Tab-separated table of C-alpha atoms and ligand atoms in Angstrom:
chain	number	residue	atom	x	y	z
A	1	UNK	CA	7.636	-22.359	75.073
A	2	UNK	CA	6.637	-25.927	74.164
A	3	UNK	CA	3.987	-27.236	75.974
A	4	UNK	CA	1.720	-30.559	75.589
A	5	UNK	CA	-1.526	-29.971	76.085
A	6	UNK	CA	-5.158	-31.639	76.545
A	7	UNK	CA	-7.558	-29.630	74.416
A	8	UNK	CA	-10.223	-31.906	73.715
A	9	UNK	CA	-11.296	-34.942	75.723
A	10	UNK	CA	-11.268	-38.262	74.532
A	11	UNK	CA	-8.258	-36.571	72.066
A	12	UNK	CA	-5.063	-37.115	71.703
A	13	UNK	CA	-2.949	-34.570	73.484
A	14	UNK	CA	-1.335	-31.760	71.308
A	15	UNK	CA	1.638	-29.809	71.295
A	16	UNK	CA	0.530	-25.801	71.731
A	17	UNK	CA	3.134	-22.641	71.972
A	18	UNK	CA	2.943	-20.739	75.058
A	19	UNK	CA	4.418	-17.705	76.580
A	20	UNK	CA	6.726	-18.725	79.236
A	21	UNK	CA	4.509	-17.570	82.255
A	22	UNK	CA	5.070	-14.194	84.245
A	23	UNK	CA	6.058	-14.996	87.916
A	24	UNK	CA	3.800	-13.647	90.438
A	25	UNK	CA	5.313	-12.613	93.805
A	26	UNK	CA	4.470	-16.163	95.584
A	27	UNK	CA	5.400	-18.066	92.204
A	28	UNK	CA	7.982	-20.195	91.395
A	29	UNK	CA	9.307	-20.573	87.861
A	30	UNK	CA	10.405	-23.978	87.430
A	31	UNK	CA	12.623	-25.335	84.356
A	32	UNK	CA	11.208	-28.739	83.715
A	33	UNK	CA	13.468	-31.581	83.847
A	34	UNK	CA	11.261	-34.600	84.402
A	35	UNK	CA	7.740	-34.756	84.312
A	36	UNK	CA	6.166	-38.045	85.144
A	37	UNK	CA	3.206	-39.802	83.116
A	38	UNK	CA	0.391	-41.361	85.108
A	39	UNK	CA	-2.099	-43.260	84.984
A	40	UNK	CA	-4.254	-40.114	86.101
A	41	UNK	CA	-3.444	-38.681	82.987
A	42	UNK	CA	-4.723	-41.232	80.683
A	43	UNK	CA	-7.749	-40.968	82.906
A	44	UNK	CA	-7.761	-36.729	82.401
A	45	UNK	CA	-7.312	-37.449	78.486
A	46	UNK	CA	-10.105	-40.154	78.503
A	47	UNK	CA	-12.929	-38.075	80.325
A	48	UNK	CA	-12.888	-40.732	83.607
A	49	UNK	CA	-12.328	-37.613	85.644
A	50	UNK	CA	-12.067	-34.680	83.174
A	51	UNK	CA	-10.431	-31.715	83.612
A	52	UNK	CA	-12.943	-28.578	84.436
A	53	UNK	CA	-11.303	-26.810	81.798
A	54	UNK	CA	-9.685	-26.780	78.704
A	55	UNK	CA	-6.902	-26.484	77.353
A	56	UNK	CA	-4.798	-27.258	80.239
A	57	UNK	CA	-1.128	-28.634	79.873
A	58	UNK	CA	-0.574	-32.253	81.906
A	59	UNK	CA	1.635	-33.436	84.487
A	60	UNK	CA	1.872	-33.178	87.929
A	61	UNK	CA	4.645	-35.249	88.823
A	62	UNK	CA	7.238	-33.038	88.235
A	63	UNK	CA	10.863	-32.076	89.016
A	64	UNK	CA	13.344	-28.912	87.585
A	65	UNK	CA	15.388	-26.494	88.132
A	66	UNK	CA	14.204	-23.094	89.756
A	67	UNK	CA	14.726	-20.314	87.329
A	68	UNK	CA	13.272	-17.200	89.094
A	69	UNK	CA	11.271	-16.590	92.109
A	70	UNK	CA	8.722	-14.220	92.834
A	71	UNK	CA	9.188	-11.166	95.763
A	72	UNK	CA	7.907	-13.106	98.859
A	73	UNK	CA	9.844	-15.903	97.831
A	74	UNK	CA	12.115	-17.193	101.264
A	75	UNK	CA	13.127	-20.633	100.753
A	76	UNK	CA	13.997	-21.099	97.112
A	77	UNK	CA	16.817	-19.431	94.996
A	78	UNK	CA	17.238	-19.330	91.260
A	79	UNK	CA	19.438	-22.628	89.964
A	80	UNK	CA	18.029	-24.568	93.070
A	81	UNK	CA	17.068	-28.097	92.276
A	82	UNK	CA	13.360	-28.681	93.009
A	83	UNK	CA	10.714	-31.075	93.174
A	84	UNK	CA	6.963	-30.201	93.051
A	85	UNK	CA	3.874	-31.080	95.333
A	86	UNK	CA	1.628	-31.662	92.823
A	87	UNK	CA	-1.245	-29.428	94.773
A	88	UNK	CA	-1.690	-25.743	95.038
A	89	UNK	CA	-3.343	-24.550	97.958
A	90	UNK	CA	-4.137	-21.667	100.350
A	91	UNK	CA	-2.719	-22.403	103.355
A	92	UNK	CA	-4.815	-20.258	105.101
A	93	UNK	CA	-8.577	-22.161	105.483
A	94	UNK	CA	-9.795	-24.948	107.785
A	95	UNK	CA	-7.738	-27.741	106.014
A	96	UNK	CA	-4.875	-26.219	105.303
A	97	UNK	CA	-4.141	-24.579	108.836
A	98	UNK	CA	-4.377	-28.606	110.133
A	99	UNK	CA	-1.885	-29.383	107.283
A	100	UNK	CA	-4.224	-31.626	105.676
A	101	UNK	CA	-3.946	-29.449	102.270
A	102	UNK	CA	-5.657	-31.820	100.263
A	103	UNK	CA	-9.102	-30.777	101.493
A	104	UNK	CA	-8.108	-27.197	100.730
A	105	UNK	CA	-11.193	-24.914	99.662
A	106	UNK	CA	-9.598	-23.723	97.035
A	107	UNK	CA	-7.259	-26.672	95.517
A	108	UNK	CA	-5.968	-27.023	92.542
A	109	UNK	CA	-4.192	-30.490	90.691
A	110	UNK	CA	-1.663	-28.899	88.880
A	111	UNK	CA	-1.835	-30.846	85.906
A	112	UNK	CA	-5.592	-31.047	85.593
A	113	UNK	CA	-6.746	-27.985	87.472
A	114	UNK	CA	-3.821	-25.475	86.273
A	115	UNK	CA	-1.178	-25.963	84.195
A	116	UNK	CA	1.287	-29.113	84.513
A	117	UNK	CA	4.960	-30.505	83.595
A	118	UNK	CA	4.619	-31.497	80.188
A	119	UNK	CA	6.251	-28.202	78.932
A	120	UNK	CA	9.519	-26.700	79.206
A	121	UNK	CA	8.429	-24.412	82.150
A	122	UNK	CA	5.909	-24.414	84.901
A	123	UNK	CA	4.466	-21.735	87.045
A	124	UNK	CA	4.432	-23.105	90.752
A	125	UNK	CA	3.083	-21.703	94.165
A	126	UNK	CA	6.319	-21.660	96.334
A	127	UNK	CA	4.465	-23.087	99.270
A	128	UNK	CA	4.189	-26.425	96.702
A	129	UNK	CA	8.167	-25.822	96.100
A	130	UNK	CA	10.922	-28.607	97.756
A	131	UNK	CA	14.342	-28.475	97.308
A	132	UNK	CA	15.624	-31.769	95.268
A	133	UNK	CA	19.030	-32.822	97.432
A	134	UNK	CA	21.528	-33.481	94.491
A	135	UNK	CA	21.618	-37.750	95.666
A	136	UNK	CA	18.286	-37.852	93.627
A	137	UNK	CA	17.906	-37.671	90.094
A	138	UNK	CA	14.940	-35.479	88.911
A	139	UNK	CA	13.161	-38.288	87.050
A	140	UNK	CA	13.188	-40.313	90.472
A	141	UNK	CA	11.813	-37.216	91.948
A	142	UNK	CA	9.187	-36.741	89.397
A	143	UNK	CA	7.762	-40.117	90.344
A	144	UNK	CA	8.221	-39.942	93.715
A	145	UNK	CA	5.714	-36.378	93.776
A	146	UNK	CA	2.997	-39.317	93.208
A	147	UNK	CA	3.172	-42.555	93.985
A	148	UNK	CA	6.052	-42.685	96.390
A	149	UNK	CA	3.997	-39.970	97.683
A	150	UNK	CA	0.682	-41.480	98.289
A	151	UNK	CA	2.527	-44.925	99.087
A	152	UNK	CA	4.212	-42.779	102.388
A	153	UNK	CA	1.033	-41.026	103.300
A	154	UNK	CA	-1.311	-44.597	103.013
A	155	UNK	CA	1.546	-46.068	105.707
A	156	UNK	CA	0.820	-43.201	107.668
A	157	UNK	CA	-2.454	-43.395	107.802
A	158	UNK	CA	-2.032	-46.965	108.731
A	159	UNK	CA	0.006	-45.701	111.406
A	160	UNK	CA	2.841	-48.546	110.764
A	161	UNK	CA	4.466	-48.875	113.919
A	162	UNK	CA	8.196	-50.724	113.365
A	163	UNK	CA	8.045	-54.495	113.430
A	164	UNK	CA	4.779	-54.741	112.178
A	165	UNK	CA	3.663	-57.189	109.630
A	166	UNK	CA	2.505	-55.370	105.913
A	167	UNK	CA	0.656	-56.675	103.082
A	168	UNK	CA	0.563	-54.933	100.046
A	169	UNK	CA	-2.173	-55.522	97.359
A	170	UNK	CA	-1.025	-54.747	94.041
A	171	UNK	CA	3.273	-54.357	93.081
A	172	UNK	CA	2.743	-51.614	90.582
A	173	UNK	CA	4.511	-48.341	91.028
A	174	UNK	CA	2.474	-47.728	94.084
A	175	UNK	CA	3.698	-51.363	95.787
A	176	UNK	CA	7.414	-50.923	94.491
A	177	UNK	CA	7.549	-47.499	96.828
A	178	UNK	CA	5.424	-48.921	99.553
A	179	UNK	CA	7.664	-51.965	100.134
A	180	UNK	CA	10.966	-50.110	100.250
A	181	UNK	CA	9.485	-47.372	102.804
A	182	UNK	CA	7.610	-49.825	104.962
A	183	UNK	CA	11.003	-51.376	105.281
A	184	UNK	CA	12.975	-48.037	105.839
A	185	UNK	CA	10.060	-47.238	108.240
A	186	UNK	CA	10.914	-50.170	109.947
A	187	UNK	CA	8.218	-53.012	108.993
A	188	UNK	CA	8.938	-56.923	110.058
A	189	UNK	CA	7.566	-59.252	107.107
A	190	UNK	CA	6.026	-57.297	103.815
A	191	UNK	CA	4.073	-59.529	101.936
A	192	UNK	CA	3.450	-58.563	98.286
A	193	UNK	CA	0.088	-60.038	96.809
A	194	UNK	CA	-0.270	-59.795	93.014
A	195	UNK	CA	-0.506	-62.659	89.613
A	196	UNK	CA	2.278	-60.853	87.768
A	197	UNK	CA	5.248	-63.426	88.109
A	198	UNK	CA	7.567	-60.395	86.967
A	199	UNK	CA	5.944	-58.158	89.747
A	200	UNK	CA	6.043	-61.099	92.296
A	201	UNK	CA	10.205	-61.335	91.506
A	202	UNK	CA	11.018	-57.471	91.650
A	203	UNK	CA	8.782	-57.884	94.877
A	204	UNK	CA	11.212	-60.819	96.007
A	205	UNK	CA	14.174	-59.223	94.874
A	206	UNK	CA	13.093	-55.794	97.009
A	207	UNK	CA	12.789	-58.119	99.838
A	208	UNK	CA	9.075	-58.969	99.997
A	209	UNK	CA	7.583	-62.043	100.290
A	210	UNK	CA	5.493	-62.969	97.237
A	211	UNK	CA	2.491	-63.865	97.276
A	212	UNK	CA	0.688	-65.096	94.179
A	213	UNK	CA	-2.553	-64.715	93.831
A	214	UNK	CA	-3.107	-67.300	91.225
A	215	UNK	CA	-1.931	-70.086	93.580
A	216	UNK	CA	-5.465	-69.443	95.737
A	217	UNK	CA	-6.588	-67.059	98.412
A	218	UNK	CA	-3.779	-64.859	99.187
A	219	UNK	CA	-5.554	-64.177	102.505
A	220	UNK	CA	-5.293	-67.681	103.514
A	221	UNK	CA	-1.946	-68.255	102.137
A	222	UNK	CA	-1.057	-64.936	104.939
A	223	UNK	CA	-2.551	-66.457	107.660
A	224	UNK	CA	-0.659	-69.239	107.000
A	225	UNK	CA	2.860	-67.877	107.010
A	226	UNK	CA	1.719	-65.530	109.784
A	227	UNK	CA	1.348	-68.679	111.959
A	228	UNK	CA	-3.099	-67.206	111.653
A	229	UNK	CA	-2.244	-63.609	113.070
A	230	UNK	CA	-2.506	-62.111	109.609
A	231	UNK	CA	-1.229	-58.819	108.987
A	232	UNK	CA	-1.021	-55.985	111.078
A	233	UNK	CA	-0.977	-53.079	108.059
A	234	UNK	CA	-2.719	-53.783	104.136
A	235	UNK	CA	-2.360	-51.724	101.664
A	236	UNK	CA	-5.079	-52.204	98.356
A	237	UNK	CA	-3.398	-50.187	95.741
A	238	UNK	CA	-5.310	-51.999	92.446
A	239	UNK	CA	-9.169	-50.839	93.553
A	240	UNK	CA	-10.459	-53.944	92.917
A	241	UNK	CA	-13.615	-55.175	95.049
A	242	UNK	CA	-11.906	-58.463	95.467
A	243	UNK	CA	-8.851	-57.177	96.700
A	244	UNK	CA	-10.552	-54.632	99.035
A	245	UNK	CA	-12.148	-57.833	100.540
A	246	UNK	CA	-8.683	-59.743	100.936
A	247	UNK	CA	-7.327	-56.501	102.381
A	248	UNK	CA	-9.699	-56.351	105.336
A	249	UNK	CA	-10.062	-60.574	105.898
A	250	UNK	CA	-6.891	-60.634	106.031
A	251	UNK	CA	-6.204	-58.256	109.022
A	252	UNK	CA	-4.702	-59.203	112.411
A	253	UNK	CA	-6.155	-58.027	115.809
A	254	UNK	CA	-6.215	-54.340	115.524
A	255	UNK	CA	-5.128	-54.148	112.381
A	256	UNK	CA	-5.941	-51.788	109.670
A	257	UNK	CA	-6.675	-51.965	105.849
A	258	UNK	CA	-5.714	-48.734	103.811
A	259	UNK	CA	-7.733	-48.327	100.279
A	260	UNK	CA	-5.454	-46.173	97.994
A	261	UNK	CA	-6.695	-47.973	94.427
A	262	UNK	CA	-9.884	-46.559	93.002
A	263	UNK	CA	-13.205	-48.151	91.794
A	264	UNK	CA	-17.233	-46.889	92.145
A	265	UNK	CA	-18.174	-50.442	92.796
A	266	UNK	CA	-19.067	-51.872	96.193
A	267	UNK	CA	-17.525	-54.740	98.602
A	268	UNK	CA	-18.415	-56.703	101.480
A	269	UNK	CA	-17.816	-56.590	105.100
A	270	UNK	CA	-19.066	-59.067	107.578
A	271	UNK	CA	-18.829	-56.410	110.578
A	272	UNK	CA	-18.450	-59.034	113.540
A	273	UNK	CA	-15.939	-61.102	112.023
A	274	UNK	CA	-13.496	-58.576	109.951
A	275	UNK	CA	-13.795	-55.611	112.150
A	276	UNK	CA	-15.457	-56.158	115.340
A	277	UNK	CA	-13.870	-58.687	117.074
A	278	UNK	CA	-10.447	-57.435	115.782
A	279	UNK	CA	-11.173	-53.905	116.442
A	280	UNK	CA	-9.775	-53.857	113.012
A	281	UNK	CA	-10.137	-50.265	110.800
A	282	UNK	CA	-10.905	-49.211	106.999
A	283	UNK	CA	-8.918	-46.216	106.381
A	284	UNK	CA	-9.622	-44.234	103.101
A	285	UNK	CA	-6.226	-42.726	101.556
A	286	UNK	CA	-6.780	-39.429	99.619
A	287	UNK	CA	-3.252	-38.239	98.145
A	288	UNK	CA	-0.356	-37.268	100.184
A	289	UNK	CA	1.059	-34.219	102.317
A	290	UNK	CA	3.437	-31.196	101.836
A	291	UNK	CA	4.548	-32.330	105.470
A	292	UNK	CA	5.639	-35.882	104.445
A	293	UNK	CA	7.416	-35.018	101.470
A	294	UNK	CA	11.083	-33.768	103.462
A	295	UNK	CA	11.091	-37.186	105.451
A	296	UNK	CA	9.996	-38.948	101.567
A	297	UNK	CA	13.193	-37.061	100.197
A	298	UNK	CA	15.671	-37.484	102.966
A	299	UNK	CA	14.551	-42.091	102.626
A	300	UNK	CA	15.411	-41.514	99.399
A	301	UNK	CA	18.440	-39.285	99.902
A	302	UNK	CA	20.295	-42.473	101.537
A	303	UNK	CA	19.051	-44.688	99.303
A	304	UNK	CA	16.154	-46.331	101.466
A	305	UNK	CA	13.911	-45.403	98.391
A	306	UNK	CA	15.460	-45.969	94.870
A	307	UNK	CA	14.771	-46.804	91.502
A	308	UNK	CA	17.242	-49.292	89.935
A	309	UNK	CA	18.532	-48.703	85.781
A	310	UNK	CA	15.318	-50.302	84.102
A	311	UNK	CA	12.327	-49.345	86.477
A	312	UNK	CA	12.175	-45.822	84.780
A	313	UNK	CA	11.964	-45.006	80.794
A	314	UNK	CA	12.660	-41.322	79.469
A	315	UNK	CA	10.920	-40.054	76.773
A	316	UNK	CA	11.338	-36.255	74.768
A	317	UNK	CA	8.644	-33.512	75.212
A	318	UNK	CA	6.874	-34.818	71.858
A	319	UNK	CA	3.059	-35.914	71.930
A	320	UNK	CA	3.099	-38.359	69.909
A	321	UNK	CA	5.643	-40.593	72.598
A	322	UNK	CA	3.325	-39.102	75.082
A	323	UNK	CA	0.293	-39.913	73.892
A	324	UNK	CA	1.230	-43.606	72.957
A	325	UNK	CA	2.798	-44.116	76.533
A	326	UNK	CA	-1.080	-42.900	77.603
A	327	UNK	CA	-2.235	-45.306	75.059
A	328	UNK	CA	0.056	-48.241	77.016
A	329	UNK	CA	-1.269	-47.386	80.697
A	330	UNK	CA	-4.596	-47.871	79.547
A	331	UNK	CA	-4.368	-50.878	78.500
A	332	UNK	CA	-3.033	-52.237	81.622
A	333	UNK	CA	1.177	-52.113	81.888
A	334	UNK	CA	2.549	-50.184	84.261
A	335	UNK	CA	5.769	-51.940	85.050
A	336	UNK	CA	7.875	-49.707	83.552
A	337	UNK	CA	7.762	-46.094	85.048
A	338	UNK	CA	7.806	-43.090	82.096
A	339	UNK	CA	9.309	-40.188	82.452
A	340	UNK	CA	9.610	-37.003	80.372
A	341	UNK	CA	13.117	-35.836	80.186
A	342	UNK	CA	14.061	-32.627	79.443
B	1	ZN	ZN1	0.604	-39.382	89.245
B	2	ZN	ZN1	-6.624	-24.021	101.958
């Protein structure tokens, strides 16, 4: 089979010929048909967070068609649609038996740690298997594995309770899925900070109310449309210092900030003042769940959750369109969601 793969880092990815892989009796064998590229994987392919070993084929946001299924295999038949958790685990160890599967001893990215979507077939764990209701298209699904995905699990942490005031940080891929579910999840005002003026109008047109950051402190410019409550539930999906710092000032009484974006550097927190006297909370958001993934697909099922014509761009299974669509998110642009199509 065709497969993409990393086999140098700091290279450009490469296409390799692979067997088709032998399903084991827990396996699924999935036929690819949209694997989603991330901003992750420019990261793998640069060396920010490398890969343990090489060559490994990319992607983890992926969605197909189940082609055969191992012995043990209960819930999955051959020609269901599927979409893929983008973690293989146990199921069996200290994490996984509190369905927190993400601290799993013995995880694995697909994608980085095992073998990925960019190739015409993957070999899943089951347990990682969901079936795709035929509503959503598999390249919606393939982006919805990851940042719909973490966008769902960061509310949850937050523990958004309906009418509650949101602020989201940031209205890249993460923000566009974190506005429509905090409104199917029952939000009051979402306020979407960012300087993109496109961003800030697909935020508007979604239902948000922009914020723009280039117009001064978006932190003051919440309190002052929140009458000086501020918001209940932030969301920092860039991992910027600065906008880690906006994202806790500008909580309400007991509200609570949840970091999703990444960065090594440090910020500030005056403890009195931004968490003390609000009880307010920092809440650190590591992925997503195999648990929130049914409720993710049903939202999206009837259309709480959808990407319009234009959000997402299909490309072929060819690394040169890969690795220049790499080439793109690291310098900056994510506005435009890119999918493999197969
Ligand atoms: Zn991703
Ligand atoms: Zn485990």
């Amino acid at each position: 089979m065709k497969a993409i793969q990393l086999t140098g880092i700091g290279e450009p990815l490469r296409l390799m010929e692979l067997p088709v892989p032998q399903v084991g009796p827990d396996d699924v064998l999935v036929k690819i048909k949209a694997a989603g590229i991330c901003h992750s994987d420019a990261h793998y392919r640069a060396g920010v967070s490398p890969p343990a070993a090489l060559p490994v084929t990319l992607g983890h946001e992926m969605a197909g068609v189940a082609e055969s299924t191992g012995k043990n295999v209960k819930h999955i038949v051959p020609g269901d649609r599927v979409c893929i958790h983008y973690l293989a685990f146990c199921g069996a160890c200290h994490f996984c038996s509190m369905g927190r599967e993400q601290f799993c001893a013995t995880v694995q990215m697909m994608g980085k740690h095992r073998d990925g979507g960019y190739a015409e077939w993957a070999l899943v764990p089951a347990r990682s298997v969901f079936v795709l209701p035929a509503e959503i298209s598999f390249e919606a699904a393939a982006i919805m594995m990851c940042s719909s995905a973490t966008s769902l699990h960061a509310l949850n942490k937050a523990r958004l309770q309906p009418g509650e005031t949101v602020a989201i940080f940031g209205f890249g891929g993460l923000g566009f899925s974190a506005l429509q579910l905090a409104r199917a999840l029952g939000a009051g005002d979402v306020y979407a900070v960012d300087i993109n003026p496109a961003k800030l109008k697909t935020a508007a047109d979604f239902g948000a109310i922009p914020i723009d950051a280039r117009q001064g402190d978006p932190v003051q410019q919440i309190r002052q449309m929140t009458k000086g409550r501020g918001a209940d539930v932030a969301l920092e999906l860039i991992g910027l210092p600065e906008t880690m710092d906006a994202a806790v000032r500008c909580l309400a009484i007991f509200g609570r900030a949840a970091l999703v974006g990444l960065t090594q550097k440090s910020f500030e927190v005056v403890p009195y003042q931004n968490l003390i006297n609000k009880e307010a909370e920092v809440v650190g958001i590591s992925d997503h769940l195999a648990s929130e993934l049914p409720l993710l697909l049903e939202m999206a099922r009837d259309g709480q959750l959808r990407f319009p014509p234009g959000a997402i761009r299909t490309i072929p299974l060819e690394a040169a369109a890969i690795n220049e669509t790499l080439d793109a998110l690291e310098h900056g642009s994510d506005q435009i969601r890119t999918v493999i199509g197969m």
